[in-house]
Phi, psi and omega in degrees: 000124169295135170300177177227131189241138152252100158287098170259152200226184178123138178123170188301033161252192186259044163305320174304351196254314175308306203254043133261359165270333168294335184273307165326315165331300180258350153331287207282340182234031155071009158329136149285075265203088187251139180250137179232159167231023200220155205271302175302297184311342153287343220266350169265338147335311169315302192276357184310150156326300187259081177291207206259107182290346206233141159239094177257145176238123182232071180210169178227092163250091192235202190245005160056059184264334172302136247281335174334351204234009196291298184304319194257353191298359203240328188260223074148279201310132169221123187252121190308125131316105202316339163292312201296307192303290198270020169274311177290001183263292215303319216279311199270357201248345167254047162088025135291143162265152195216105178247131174266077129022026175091247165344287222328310173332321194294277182323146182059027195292355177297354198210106166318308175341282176316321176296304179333278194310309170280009176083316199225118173228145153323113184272098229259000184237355190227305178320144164205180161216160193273181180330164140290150201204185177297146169207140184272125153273141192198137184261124170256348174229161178288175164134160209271017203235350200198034137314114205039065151258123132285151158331147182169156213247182187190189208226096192175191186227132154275146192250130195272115167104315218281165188293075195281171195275128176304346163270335178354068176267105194315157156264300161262116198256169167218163201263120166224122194063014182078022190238126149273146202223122182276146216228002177211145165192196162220161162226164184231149174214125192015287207230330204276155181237149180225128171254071138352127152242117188255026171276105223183296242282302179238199172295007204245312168294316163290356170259357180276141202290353186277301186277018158265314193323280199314278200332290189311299181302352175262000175271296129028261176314270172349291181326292234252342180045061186235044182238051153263000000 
């Protein structure tokens, strides 16, 4: 039977550039492969009888009330829906997978729910990242999502600060501010499997082979529903 991937992609990123390298991804690991590019084109995808095995979320949608958000807020801005909540909590906590994206962490600040489910949320008052730049990587942990990955640097932004989830054990950390701030990790919700990645931002970042290695192998895990 073909696997099903759902991708949503969209938003103030370099996504046109980014998630055809993701869709290669899931290409290459026999994915079947629909791309949406708005928050609402998921939510019957989601609810299907038969969903989707695969959920990647490679998009940045929130709700852009600051006024820095003025030029892009009318094409951009997104406020969750009650369908959308319970189609993406119902699809991941009854046994979906969810590889969460760069963004995610970002996304959806309007519904706590969602920080719950990634592990991580944006702190609007304290989170930051520093330019996009040279950035260190570093495995902190054995685990089959960071199997033959060494420390290695790239091209990208660490995201800083955020509200993390108390279990949250990295896989992978990066040095920011005299902090290590963790930027790869899993979860499990209830029946659902979920992995974060803050890795992310452009083609630069998605082209380096240590961070194609986690992605493929996180798909990998995620196929198999296995990541803990």
């Amino acid at each position: 039977m073909t696997r099903r991937a759902l991708l949503l992609s969209g938003g103030n990123h370099p996504f046109a550039r980014t998630t055809p390298v993701v869709a290669g991804l899931l290409d290459d690991a026999g994915y079947e492969l629909t791309v949406v590019g708005h928050p609402d084109d998921a939510v019957a995808p989601l609810a299907e009888e038969v969903p989707p095995d695969l959920w990647v979320c490679n998009t940045l949608r929130f709700r852009m009330l600051a006024p820095k958000y003025d030029d892009t807020r009318d094409e951009y801005a997104y406020t969750t829906t009650a369908e959308f909540r319970r189609s993406a909590e119902h699809y991941v906590r009854n046994g979906g997978a969810l590889l969460a994206l760069h963004a995610a962490p970002i996304c959806f600040d309007d519904w706590s729910g969602w920080g719950d489910i990634v592990g991580a949320a944006w702190n609007w008052e304290r989170s930051s990242h520093p330019p996009l730049g040279p950035m260190e990587v570093r495995i902190v942990s054995d685990h089959p999502i960071t199997a033959g990955v060494e420390d290695f640097t790239l091209t990208d932004e660490p995201y800083r600060h955020m509200d993390m989830a108390g279990d949250v054990e990295p896989l992978a950390v990066s040095a920011s501010e005299g902090e290590d701030h963790p930027m790869l990790w899993t979860r499990s919700i209830d029946e659902g499997a979920v992995v974060t990645s803050t890795l992310g931002h452009g083609p630069e970042s998605f082209g380096h082979p240590a961070h194609q290695r986690i992605l493929r192998q996180a798909i990998e895990l995620l196929t198999r529903d296995q990541v803990s």
